[in-house]
XYZ file of C-alpha atoms in Angstrom:
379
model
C 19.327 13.631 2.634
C 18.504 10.210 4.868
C 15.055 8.947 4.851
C 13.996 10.728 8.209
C 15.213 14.094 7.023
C 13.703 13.429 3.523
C 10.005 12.930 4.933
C 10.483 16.791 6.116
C 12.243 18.193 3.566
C 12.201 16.314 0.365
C 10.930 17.950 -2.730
C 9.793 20.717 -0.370
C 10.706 24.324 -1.084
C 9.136 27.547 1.408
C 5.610 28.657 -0.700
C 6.877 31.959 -2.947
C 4.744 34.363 -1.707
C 4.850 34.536 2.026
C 7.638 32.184 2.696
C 5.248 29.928 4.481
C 6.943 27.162 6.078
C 3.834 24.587 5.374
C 2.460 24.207 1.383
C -0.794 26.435 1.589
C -4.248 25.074 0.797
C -4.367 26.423 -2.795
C -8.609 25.871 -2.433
C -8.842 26.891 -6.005
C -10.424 24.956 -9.510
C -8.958 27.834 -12.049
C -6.128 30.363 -12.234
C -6.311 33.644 -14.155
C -4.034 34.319 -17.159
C -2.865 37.957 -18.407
C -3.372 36.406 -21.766
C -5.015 33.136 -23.088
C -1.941 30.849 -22.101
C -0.406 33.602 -19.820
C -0.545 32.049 -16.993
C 2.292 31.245 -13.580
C 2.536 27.635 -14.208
C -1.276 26.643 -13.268
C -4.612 26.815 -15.475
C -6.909 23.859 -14.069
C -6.877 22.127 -10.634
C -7.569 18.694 -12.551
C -4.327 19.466 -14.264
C -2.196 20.689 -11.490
C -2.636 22.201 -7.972
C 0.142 24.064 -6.280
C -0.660 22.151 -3.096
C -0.844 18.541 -5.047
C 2.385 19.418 -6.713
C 3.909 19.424 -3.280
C 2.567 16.700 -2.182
C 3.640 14.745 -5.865
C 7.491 16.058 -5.418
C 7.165 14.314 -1.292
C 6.211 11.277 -2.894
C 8.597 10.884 -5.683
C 11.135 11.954 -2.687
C 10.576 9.487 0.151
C 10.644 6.671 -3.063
C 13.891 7.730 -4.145
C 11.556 8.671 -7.508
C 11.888 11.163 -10.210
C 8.160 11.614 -10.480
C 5.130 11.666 -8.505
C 1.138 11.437 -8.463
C -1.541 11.973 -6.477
C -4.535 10.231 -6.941
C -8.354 10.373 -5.550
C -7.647 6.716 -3.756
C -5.185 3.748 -4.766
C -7.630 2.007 -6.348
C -7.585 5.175 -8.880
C -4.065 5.425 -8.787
C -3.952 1.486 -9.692
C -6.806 1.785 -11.992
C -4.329 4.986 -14.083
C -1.715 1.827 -14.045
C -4.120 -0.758 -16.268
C -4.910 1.895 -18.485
C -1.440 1.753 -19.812
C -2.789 -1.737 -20.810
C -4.660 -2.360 -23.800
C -7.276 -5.419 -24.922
C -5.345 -8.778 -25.582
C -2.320 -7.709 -22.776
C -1.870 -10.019 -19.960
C -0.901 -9.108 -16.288
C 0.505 -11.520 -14.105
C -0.509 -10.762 -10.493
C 0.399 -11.976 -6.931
C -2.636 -14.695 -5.987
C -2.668 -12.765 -2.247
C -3.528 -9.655 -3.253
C -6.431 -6.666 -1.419
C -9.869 -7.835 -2.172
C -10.264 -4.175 -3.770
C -7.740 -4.622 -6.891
C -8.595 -8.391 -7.167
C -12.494 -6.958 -7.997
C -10.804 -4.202 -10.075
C -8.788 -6.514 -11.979
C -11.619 -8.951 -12.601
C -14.584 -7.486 -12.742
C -13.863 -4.387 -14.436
C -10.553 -4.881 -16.182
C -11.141 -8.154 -17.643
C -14.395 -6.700 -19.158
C -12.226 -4.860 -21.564
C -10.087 -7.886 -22.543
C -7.034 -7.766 -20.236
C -6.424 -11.270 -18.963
C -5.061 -11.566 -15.406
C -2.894 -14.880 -13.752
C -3.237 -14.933 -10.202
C -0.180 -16.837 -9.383
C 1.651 -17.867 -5.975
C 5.173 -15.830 -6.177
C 6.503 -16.845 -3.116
C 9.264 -18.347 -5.304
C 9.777 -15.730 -7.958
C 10.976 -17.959 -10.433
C 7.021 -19.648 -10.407
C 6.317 -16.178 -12.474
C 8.039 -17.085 -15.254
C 5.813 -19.879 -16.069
C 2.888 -17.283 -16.849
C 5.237 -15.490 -19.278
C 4.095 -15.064 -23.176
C 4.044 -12.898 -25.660
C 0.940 -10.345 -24.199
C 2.616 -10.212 -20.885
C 2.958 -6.578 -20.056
C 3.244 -5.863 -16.083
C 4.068 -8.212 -13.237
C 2.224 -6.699 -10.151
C 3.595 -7.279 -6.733
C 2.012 -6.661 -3.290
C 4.829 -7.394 -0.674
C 3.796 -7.966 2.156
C 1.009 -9.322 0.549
C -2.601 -8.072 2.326
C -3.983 -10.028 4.640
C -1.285 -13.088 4.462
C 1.905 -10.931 5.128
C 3.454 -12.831 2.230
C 6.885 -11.747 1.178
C 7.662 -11.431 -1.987
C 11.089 -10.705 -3.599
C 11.434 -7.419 -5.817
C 15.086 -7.440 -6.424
C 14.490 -11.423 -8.567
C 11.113 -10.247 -9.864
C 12.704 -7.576 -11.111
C 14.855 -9.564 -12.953
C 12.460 -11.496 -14.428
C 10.526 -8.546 -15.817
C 13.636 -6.865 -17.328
C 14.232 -10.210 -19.167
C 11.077 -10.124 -20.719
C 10.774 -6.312 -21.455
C 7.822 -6.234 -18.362
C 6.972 -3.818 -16.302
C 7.038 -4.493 -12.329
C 4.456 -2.637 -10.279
C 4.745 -3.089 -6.552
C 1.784 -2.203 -4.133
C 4.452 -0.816 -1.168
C 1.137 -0.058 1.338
C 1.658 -1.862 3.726
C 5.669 -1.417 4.031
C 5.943 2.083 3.197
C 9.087 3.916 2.005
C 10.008 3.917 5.715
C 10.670 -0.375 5.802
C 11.655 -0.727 1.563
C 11.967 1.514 -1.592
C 11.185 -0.621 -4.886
C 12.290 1.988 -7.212
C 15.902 0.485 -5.686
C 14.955 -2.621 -6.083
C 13.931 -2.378 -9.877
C 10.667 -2.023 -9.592
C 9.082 0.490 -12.035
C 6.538 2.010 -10.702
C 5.327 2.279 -6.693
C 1.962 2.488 -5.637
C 0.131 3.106 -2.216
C -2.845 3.398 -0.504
C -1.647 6.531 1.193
C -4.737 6.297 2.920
C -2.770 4.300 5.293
C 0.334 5.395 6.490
C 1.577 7.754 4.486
C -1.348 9.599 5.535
C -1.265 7.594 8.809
C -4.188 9.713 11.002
C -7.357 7.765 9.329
C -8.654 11.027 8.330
C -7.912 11.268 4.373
C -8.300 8.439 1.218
C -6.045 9.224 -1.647
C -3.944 7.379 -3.715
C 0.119 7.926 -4.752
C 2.137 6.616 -7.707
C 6.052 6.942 -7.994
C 8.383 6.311 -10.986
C 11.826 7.080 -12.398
C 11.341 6.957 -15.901
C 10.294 10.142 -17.308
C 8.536 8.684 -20.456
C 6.600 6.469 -18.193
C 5.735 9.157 -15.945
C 4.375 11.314 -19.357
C 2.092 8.468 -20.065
C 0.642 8.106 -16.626
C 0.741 11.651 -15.987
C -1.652 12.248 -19.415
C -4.193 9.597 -18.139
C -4.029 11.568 -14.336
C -5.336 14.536 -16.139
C -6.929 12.577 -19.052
C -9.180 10.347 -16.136
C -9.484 13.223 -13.627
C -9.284 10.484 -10.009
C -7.283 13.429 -8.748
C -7.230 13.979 -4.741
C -7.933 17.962 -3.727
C -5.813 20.272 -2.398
C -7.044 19.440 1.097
C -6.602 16.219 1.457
C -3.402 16.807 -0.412
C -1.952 19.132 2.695
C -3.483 16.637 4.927
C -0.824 14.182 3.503
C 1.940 16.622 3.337
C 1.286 16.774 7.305
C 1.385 12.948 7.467
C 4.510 12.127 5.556
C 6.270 14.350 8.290
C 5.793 12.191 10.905
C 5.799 8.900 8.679
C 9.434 7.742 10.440
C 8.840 8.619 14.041
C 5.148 6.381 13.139
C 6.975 3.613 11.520
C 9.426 3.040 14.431
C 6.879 2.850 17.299
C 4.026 0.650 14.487
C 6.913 -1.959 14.201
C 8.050 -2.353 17.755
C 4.737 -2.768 18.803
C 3.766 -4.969 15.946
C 6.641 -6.824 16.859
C 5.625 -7.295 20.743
C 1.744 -8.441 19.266
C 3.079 -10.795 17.021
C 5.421 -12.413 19.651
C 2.744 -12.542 22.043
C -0.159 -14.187 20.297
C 2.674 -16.720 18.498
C 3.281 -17.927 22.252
C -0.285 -17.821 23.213
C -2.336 -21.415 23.611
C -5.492 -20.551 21.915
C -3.922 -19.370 18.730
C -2.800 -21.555 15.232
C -0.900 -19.218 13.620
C 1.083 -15.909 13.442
C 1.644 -14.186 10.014
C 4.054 -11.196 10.979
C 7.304 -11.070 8.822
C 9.896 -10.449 11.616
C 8.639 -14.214 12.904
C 12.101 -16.791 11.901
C 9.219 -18.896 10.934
C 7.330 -16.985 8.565
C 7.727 -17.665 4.568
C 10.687 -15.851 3.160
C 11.877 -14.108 6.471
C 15.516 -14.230 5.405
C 14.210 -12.203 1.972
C 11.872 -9.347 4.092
C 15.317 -9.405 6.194
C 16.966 -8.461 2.998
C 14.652 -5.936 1.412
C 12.866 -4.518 4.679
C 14.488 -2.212 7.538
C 11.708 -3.827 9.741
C 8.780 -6.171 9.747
C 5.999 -3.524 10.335
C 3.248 -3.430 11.954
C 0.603 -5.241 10.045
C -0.012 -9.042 12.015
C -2.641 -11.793 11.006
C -3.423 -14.430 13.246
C -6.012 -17.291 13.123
C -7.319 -19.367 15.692
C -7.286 -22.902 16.824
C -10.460 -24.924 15.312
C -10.732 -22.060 12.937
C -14.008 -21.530 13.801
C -15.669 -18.269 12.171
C -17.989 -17.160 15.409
C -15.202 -17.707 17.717
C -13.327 -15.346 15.549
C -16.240 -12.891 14.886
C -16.393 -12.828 19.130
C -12.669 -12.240 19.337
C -13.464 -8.732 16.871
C -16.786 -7.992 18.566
C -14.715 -8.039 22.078
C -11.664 -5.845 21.553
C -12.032 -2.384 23.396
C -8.702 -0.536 21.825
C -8.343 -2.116 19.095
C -10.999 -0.453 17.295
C -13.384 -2.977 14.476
C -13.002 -1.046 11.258
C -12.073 -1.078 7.594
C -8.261 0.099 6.659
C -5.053 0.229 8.421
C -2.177 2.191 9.218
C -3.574 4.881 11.308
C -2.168 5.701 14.858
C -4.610 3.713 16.935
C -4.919 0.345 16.595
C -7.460 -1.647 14.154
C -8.661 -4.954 13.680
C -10.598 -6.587 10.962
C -12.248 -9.743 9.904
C -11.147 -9.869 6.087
C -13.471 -13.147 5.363
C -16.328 -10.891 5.821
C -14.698 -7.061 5.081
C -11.146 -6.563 3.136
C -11.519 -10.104 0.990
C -15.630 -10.574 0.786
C -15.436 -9.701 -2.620
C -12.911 -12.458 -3.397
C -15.196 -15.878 -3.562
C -14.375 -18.044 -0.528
C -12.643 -21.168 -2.134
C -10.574 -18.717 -3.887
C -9.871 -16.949 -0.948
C -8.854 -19.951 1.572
C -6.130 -21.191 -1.535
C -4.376 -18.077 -0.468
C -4.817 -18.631 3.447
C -7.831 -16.441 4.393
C -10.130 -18.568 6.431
C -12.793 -17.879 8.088
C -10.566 -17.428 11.364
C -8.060 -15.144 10.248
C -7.620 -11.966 11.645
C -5.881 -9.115 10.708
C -4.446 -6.468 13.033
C -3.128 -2.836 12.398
C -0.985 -2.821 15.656
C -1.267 1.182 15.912
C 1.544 3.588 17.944
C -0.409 3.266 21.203
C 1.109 1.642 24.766
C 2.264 -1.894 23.430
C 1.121 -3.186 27.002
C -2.298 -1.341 26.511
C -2.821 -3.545 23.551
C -1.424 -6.688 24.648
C -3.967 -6.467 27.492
C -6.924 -5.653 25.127
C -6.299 -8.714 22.940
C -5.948 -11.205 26.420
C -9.007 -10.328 27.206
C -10.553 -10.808 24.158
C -8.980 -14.046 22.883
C -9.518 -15.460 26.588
Protein backbone atom coordinates (compact mmCIF):
# COMPACT_ATOMS: atom_id res chain seq x y z
CA UNK A 1 0.00 0.00 0.00
CA UNK A 2 1.17 3.96 -0.60
CA UNK A 3 1.08 6.22 2.29
CA UNK A 4 -2.47 7.72 1.47
CA UNK A 5 -4.05 4.31 1.17
CA UNK A 6 -2.10 3.11 4.29
CA UNK A 7 -3.64 5.93 6.65
CA UNK A 8 -7.13 4.05 5.74
CA UNK A 9 -6.27 0.77 5.65
CA UNK A 10 -3.08 -0.10 7.32
CA UNK A 11 -3.05 -2.59 10.10
CA UNK A 12 -6.85 -2.32 9.89
CA UNK A 13 -8.97 -5.45 9.61
CA UNK A 14 -13.32 -5.19 9.72
CA UNK A 15 -14.14 -5.75 13.86
CA UNK A 16 -15.07 -9.82 14.09
CA UNK A 17 -18.28 -9.62 15.31
CA UNK A 18 -20.43 -7.36 13.25
CA UNK A 19 -18.10 -6.64 10.46
CA UNK A 20 -18.07 -3.04 11.46
CA UNK A 21 -16.27 -0.99 9.09
CA UNK A 22 -14.86 1.51 12.02
CA UNK A 23 -12.82 -0.24 15.29
CA UNK A 24 -15.68 -0.12 18.00
CA UNK A 25 -15.27 1.71 21.31
CA UNK A 26 -14.39 -1.41 23.36
CA UNK A 27 -15.49 0.99 26.74
CA UNK A 28 -14.40 -1.87 28.86
CA UNK A 29 -11.48 -2.23 32.00
CA UNK A 30 -11.86 -6.32 32.20
CA UNK A 31 -12.83 -9.25 29.98
CA UNK A 32 -14.38 -12.48 31.26
CA UNK A 33 -12.55 -15.83 30.95
CA UNK A 34 -14.32 -19.43 30.73
CA UNK A 35 -11.44 -20.41 32.90
CA UNK A 36 -8.69 -18.50 34.88
CA UNK A 37 -6.49 -17.74 31.69
CA UNK A 38 -9.39 -18.65 29.26
CA UNK A 39 -9.78 -15.79 27.83
CA UNK A 40 -10.13 -14.29 23.59
CA UNK A 41 -6.91 -12.52 23.60
CA UNK A 42 -7.86 -9.65 26.30
CA UNK A 43 -7.83 -9.76 30.30
CA UNK A 44 -7.03 -6.00 31.41
CA UNK A 45 -7.55 -2.70 29.50
CA UNK A 46 -4.06 -1.48 31.00
CA UNK A 47 -2.70 -4.47 29.19
CA UNK A 48 -4.50 -4.36 25.95
CA UNK A 49 -7.74 -2.84 24.50
CA UNK A 50 -9.24 -4.12 21.31
CA UNK A 51 -9.75 -0.50 20.24
CA UNK A 52 -5.94 0.59 21.32
CA UNK A 53 -4.69 -2.43 19.49
CA UNK A 54 -6.10 -0.86 16.38
CA UNK A 55 -5.01 2.14 16.85
CA UNK A 56 -1.14 0.53 17.83
CA UNK A 57 -1.19 -1.66 14.37
CA UNK A 58 -2.20 2.25 12.41
CA UNK A 59 0.73 3.53 13.97
CA UNK A 60 3.31 0.95 13.41
CA UNK A 61 1.64 1.13 9.71
CA UNK A 62 1.83 4.76 8.60
CA UNK A 63 5.79 4.43 10.16
CA UNK A 64 6.58 1.66 8.01
CA UNK A 65 6.96 -0.10 11.81
CA UNK A 66 6.61 -3.56 13.04
CA UNK A 67 5.24 -2.42 16.35
CA UNK A 68 3.16 0.12 17.87
CA UNK A 69 2.07 2.00 21.22
CA UNK A 70 -0.28 4.10 22.46
CA UNK A 71 0.39 6.18 25.18
CA UNK A 72 -1.68 8.63 27.69
CA UNK A 73 0.39 11.79 26.02
CA UNK A 74 4.02 11.96 24.38
CA UNK A 75 5.47 13.08 27.23
CA UNK A 76 4.41 9.42 28.64
CA UNK A 77 5.27 7.82 25.61
CA UNK A 78 8.86 9.67 25.87
CA UNK A 79 8.99 9.21 29.52
CA UNK A 80 8.43 4.78 28.63
CA UNK A 81 11.68 5.67 26.30
CA UNK A 82 14.15 6.90 29.43
CA UNK A 83 13.06 4.13 31.36
CA UNK A 84 14.98 1.87 29.12
CA UNK A 85 17.81 4.00 30.69
CA UNK A 86 19.34 3.26 33.84
CA UNK A 87 21.51 5.59 36.55
CA UNK A 88 25.08 6.45 35.16
CA UNK A 89 23.67 6.30 31.14
CA UNK A 90 24.06 9.38 29.19
CA UNK A 91 21.65 10.77 26.45
CA UNK A 92 22.76 13.10 24.03
CA UNK A 93 19.88 15.39 22.99
CA UNK A 94 19.16 18.07 20.30
CA UNK A 95 19.80 21.70 22.28
CA UNK A 96 16.24 22.92 20.38
CA UNK A 97 14.11 20.67 21.74
CA UNK A 98 9.87 21.22 23.33
CA UNK A 99 10.11 22.94 26.60
CA UNK A 100 8.03 19.77 27.90
CA UNK A 101 10.87 16.95 27.40
CA UNK A 102 13.68 19.52 28.15
CA UNK A 103 11.80 19.75 31.94
CA UNK A 104 11.33 15.94 31.70
CA UNK A 105 14.80 15.30 30.93
CA UNK A 106 16.14 17.65 33.58
CA UNK A 107 14.15 17.91 36.21
CA UNK A 108 12.90 14.55 36.60
CA UNK A 109 15.28 12.31 34.71
CA UNK A 110 18.43 13.68 35.88
CA UNK A 111 17.11 13.18 39.48
CA UNK A 112 17.68 9.53 38.98
CA UNK A 113 21.24 9.89 37.59
CA UNK A 114 20.84 10.00 33.79
CA UNK A 115 23.05 12.77 32.48
CA UNK A 116 21.76 14.67 29.43
CA UNK A 117 24.11 16.90 26.61
CA UNK A 118 22.10 19.38 25.02
CA UNK A 119 24.09 19.80 21.93
CA UNK A 120 23.60 21.87 18.54
CA UNK A 121 23.23 18.94 15.73
CA UNK A 122 22.76 20.99 12.95
CA UNK A 123 25.99 19.34 11.72
CA UNK A 124 25.58 15.75 12.78
CA UNK A 125 29.04 15.04 13.01
CA UNK A 126 29.09 17.82 16.29
CA UNK A 127 27.31 14.59 18.09
CA UNK A 128 30.07 12.63 18.08
CA UNK A 129 31.99 14.82 20.31
CA UNK A 130 29.48 13.93 23.28
CA UNK A 131 30.16 10.22 22.64
CA UNK A 132 31.61 7.92 25.69
CA UNK A 133 31.27 4.97 27.12
CA UNK A 134 27.51 5.64 29.05
CA UNK A 135 26.12 6.98 25.88
CA UNK A 136 22.96 5.08 25.26
CA UNK A 137 20.32 7.08 22.94
CA UNK A 138 20.84 10.04 20.65
CA UNK A 139 17.40 11.88 20.63
CA UNK A 140 16.41 13.87 17.63
CA UNK A 141 13.55 16.38 17.17
CA UNK A 142 13.57 17.33 13.37
CA UNK A 143 12.14 19.97 12.72
CA UNK A 144 13.19 20.98 15.90
CA UNK A 145 10.12 22.89 18.05
CA UNK A 146 9.93 26.21 17.93
CA UNK A 147 13.25 26.87 15.64
CA UNK A 148 12.22 24.57 12.66
CA UNK A 149 15.76 23.23 12.82
CA UNK A 150 16.58 20.39 10.51
CA UNK A 151 18.31 17.81 11.54
CA UNK A 152 19.70 14.84 9.51
CA UNK A 153 18.48 11.19 10.50
CA UNK A 154 19.97 9.24 7.73
CA UNK A 155 24.05 10.62 9.25
CA UNK A 156 22.79 10.49 12.83
CA UNK A 157 21.90 7.31 12.23
CA UNK A 158 25.12 6.45 11.32
CA UNK A 159 26.67 7.74 14.07
CA UNK A 160 24.54 5.82 16.54
CA UNK A 161 25.04 2.44 14.76
CA UNK A 162 28.83 3.11 15.13
CA UNK A 163 28.62 3.40 18.63
CA UNK A 164 25.97 0.65 19.40
CA UNK A 165 23.29 3.87 20.26
CA UNK A 166 20.02 4.05 19.96
CA UNK A 167 18.39 7.01 17.77
CA UNK A 168 15.02 8.28 18.93
CA UNK A 169 13.42 10.85 16.70
CA UNK A 170 10.48 13.13 17.95
CA UNK A 171 8.62 13.03 14.16
CA UNK A 172 5.62 15.59 15.66
CA UNK A 173 5.87 18.05 13.90
CA UNK A 174 6.62 16.25 10.35
CA UNK A 175 4.45 13.38 10.67
CA UNK A 176 4.67 10.11 8.70
CA UNK A 177 2.92 12.11 5.95
CA UNK A 178 6.41 14.59 5.21
CA UNK A 179 9.31 11.65 6.61
CA UNK A 180 9.40 8.06 8.09
CA UNK A 181 12.62 7.61 10.44
CA UNK A 182 12.21 3.99 10.82
CA UNK A 183 13.68 4.37 6.90
CA UNK A 184 16.01 6.48 7.81
CA UNK A 185 17.57 4.31 10.70
CA UNK A 186 16.12 5.67 13.33
CA UNK A 187 15.01 3.19 16.05
CA UNK A 188 12.30 4.18 17.54
CA UNK A 189 9.52 7.13 16.45
CA UNK A 190 7.72 9.12 18.74
CA UNK A 191 4.79 11.73 18.50
CA UNK A 192 2.69 13.93 20.12
CA UNK A 193 -0.29 12.54 18.30
CA UNK A 194 -2.02 15.13 20.00
CA UNK A 195 -1.16 17.08 17.01
CA UNK A 196 -1.69 15.83 13.78
CA UNK A 197 -2.03 12.52 13.86
CA UNK A 198 -4.95 13.29 15.84
CA UNK A 199 -5.16 16.63 13.97
CA UNK A 200 -8.93 17.97 15.35
CA UNK A 201 -7.49 19.48 18.86
CA UNK A 202 -9.88 17.33 20.59
CA UNK A 203 -7.67 14.30 22.07
CA UNK A 204 -3.87 14.21 23.99
CA UNK A 205 -2.20 10.89 23.62
CA UNK A 206 1.02 9.81 22.88
CA UNK A 207 2.44 7.06 20.01
CA UNK A 208 5.70 5.10 19.83
CA UNK A 209 6.84 3.03 16.67
CA UNK A 210 9.70 0.50 16.27
CA UNK A 211 10.96 -2.38 14.12
CA UNK A 212 12.82 -4.36 16.39
CA UNK A 213 10.79 -6.83 18.12
CA UNK A 214 13.09 -7.19 21.24
CA UNK A 215 12.96 -3.50 21.60
CA UNK A 216 9.37 -3.37 21.23
CA UNK A 217 9.14 -6.36 24.26
CA UNK A 218 11.02 -4.04 26.48
CA UNK A 219 8.96 -0.96 25.87
CA UNK A 220 5.89 -2.83 25.56
CA UNK A 221 6.56 -4.40 29.43
CA UNK A 222 7.12 -0.81 30.82
CA UNK A 223 3.56 0.34 28.72
CA UNK A 224 1.83 -2.14 30.88
CA UNK A 225 4.45 -2.10 33.71
CA UNK A 226 3.87 2.15 34.00
CA UNK A 227 0.17 2.09 33.02
CA UNK A 228 0.38 6.08 30.84
CA UNK A 229 -1.97 4.18 28.57
CA UNK A 230 -4.57 6.40 26.42
CA UNK A 231 -8.44 4.85 26.60
CA UNK A 232 -10.29 3.34 24.17
CA UNK A 233 -11.94 6.66 23.34
CA UNK A 234 -9.51 8.73 22.67
CA UNK A 235 -7.93 5.78 20.97
CA UNK A 236 -10.98 5.70 18.16
CA UNK A 237 -10.75 9.37 18.20
CA UNK A 238 -7.23 8.86 16.62
CA UNK A 239 -8.16 6.03 14.45
CA UNK A 240 -10.66 8.78 12.90
CA UNK A 241 -7.75 11.25 12.61
CA UNK A 242 -5.09 9.19 10.95
CA UNK A 243 -7.75 8.81 8.08
CA UNK A 244 -7.66 12.06 7.03
CA UNK A 245 -3.89 12.70 8.10
CA UNK A 246 -2.81 13.01 4.05
CA UNK A 247 -5.65 15.04 2.67
CA UNK A 248 -4.58 17.45 6.21
CA UNK A 249 -0.97 17.36 5.43
CA UNK A 250 -1.35 18.56 1.79
CA UNK A 251 -3.57 21.62 2.42
CA UNK A 252 -1.22 22.42 6.26
CA UNK A 253 1.86 22.64 3.88
CA UNK A 254 0.58 24.70 1.02
CA UNK A 255 -0.71 27.06 3.26
CA UNK A 256 2.25 27.01 5.53
CA UNK A 257 4.09 27.54 2.55
CA UNK A 258 2.01 30.79 1.33
CA UNK A 259 2.49 32.22 5.37
CA UNK A 260 5.97 31.68 5.35
CA UNK A 261 6.52 33.39 1.92
CA UNK A 262 4.47 36.17 2.92
CA UNK A 263 5.79 37.32 6.25
CA UNK A 264 9.63 36.54 4.73
CA UNK A 265 8.70 39.47 2.18
CA UNK A 266 6.97 41.55 4.69
CA UNK A 267 8.90 44.96 6.11
CA UNK A 268 8.16 44.67 9.71
CA UNK A 269 9.49 41.19 10.11
CA UNK A 270 13.45 39.82 10.94
CA UNK A 271 13.11 36.49 10.26
CA UNK A 272 11.27 33.44 8.78
CA UNK A 273 11.98 29.89 10.18
CA UNK A 274 9.89 27.60 7.72
CA UNK A 275 12.00 24.73 6.12
CA UNK A 276 10.80 25.04 2.46
CA UNK A 277 12.62 28.78 2.72
CA UNK A 278 16.25 28.27 0.24
CA UNK A 279 17.51 30.21 3.13
CA UNK A 280 16.73 28.28 6.04
CA UNK A 281 19.57 25.95 7.81
CA UNK A 282 19.87 22.63 6.11
CA UNK A 283 17.08 23.16 3.40
CA UNK A 284 18.90 20.99 0.88
CA UNK A 285 18.79 18.05 3.87
CA UNK A 286 14.68 18.62 4.81
CA UNK A 287 14.66 18.54 0.78
CA UNK A 288 16.20 15.17 1.11
CA UNK A 289 14.38 13.55 3.99
CA UNK A 290 10.93 15.53 3.81
CA UNK A 291 8.08 15.24 0.99
CA UNK A 292 7.26 18.87 2.13
CA UNK A 293 8.15 21.61 4.53
CA UNK A 294 4.91 21.51 6.66
CA UNK A 295 3.08 23.68 8.13
CA UNK A 296 4.70 24.72 11.33
CA UNK A 297 6.38 28.66 10.68
CA UNK A 298 8.24 30.87 13.36
CA UNK A 299 8.81 34.31 12.75
CA UNK A 300 10.29 37.15 14.92
CA UNK A 301 10.08 40.68 14.59
CA UNK A 302 12.21 43.63 13.85
CA UNK A 303 13.61 45.28 17.28
CA UNK A 304 12.61 42.06 18.86
CA UNK A 305 10.69 43.69 21.20
CA UNK A 306 8.53 41.29 23.57
CA UNK A 307 5.17 43.68 23.85
CA UNK A 308 5.21 44.32 20.25
CA UNK A 309 5.15 40.63 19.89
CA UNK A 310 2.70 39.90 22.78
CA UNK A 311 0.28 42.67 20.66
CA UNK A 312 0.88 40.84 17.42
CA UNK A 313 -0.74 37.37 19.51
CA UNK A 314 -3.29 39.43 21.45
CA UNK A 315 -4.53 40.84 17.83
CA UNK A 316 -4.98 37.81 15.59
CA UNK A 317 -8.79 36.98 15.04
CA UNK A 318 -8.32 33.37 13.11
CA UNK A 319 -5.49 32.45 14.20
CA UNK A 320 -6.62 31.37 17.46
CA UNK A 321 -3.87 32.16 20.90
CA UNK A 322 -3.49 28.70 22.34
CA UNK A 323 -1.17 25.95 23.50
CA UNK A 324 -0.37 22.97 20.80
CA UNK A 325 -0.43 22.65 17.15
CA UNK A 326 -1.48 20.70 14.36
CA UNK A 327 -5.15 20.95 14.52
CA UNK A 328 -7.29 22.13 11.47
CA UNK A 329 -7.65 25.77 12.37
CA UNK A 330 -4.95 27.81 12.71
CA UNK A 331 -2.87 28.57 16.09
CA UNK A 332 -0.42 30.87 17.26
CA UNK A 333 1.73 30.97 20.29
CA UNK A 334 4.24 32.98 22.15
CA UNK A 335 6.77 30.12 23.24
CA UNK A 336 8.98 32.71 25.48
CA UNK A 337 6.08 32.81 27.73
CA UNK A 338 4.03 29.22 26.87
CA UNK A 339 5.82 26.13 24.90
CA UNK A 340 9.62 27.13 26.25
CA UNK A 341 8.81 29.06 29.82
CA UNK A 342 10.06 26.22 31.49
CA UNK A 343 13.42 26.37 29.68
CA UNK A 344 15.44 29.40 31.59
CA UNK A 345 15.72 32.38 29.22
CA UNK A 346 19.56 32.56 28.51
CA UNK A 347 19.27 29.00 27.76
CA UNK A 348 16.51 29.48 25.66
CA UNK A 349 17.78 32.57 23.37
CA UNK A 350 21.30 30.17 22.67
CA UNK A 351 18.85 28.15 20.72
CA UNK A 352 17.00 31.22 19.00
CA UNK A 353 13.84 31.74 21.12
CA UNK A 354 13.65 35.39 21.91
CA UNK A 355 11.37 37.17 23.31
CA UNK A 356 9.93 38.05 19.70
CA UNK A 357 9.55 34.81 18.24
CA UNK A 358 6.46 33.52 17.23
CA UNK A 359 5.31 30.37 16.35
CA UNK A 360 2.43 29.60 13.98
CA UNK A 361 0.38 26.33 13.32
CA UNK A 362 -0.75 27.51 9.77
CA UNK A 363 -4.08 25.27 10.00
CA UNK A 364 -6.18 23.86 6.62
CA UNK A 365 -8.32 27.01 6.53
CA UNK A 366 -8.54 29.69 3.31
CA UNK A 367 -4.70 30.56 2.93
CA UNK A 368 -6.01 34.18 1.96
CA UNK A 369 -8.25 34.16 5.17
CA UNK A 370 -5.08 33.86 7.12
CA UNK A 371 -2.81 35.95 5.25
CA UNK A 372 -5.33 38.74 5.90
CA UNK A 373 -5.60 37.97 9.69
CA UNK A 374 -1.83 38.22 10.22
CA UNK A 375 -1.69 41.89 8.00
CA UNK A 376 -3.77 43.15 10.20
CA UNK A 377 -2.21 42.15 13.11
CA UNK A 378 1.49 42.69 12.35
CA UNK A 379 0.39 46.21 10.80
Amino acid sequence: MKFNTKTIHGGQEHDPAYGSVMPPIYQTSTYAQSTPGGHKGYEYSRTHNPTRNALENAFASIENGNFGLAFGSGLAAIDAIMKLLKPGDEVISTNDLYGGTYRLFTSVFEGFGIKFHFVGMENASNIENYINSNTKLIWVETPTNPMMNIIDIKSTSAIAKKHNLLLAVDNTFATPYLQQPLNLGADIVMHSATKYIGGHSDLVMGALVVKDKALADRLYFIQNASGAVCGPQDSFLALRGIKTLHVRMQRHCENGKAVAEYLANHPKIEKVYWPGLESHPNHDIAKDQMNDFGGMVSFTTKGNNYNEAIKIVEKLKIFTLAESLGGVESLAGHPASMTHASIPKEEREKTGVVDSLIRLSVGIEDMDDLIADLKQAIG
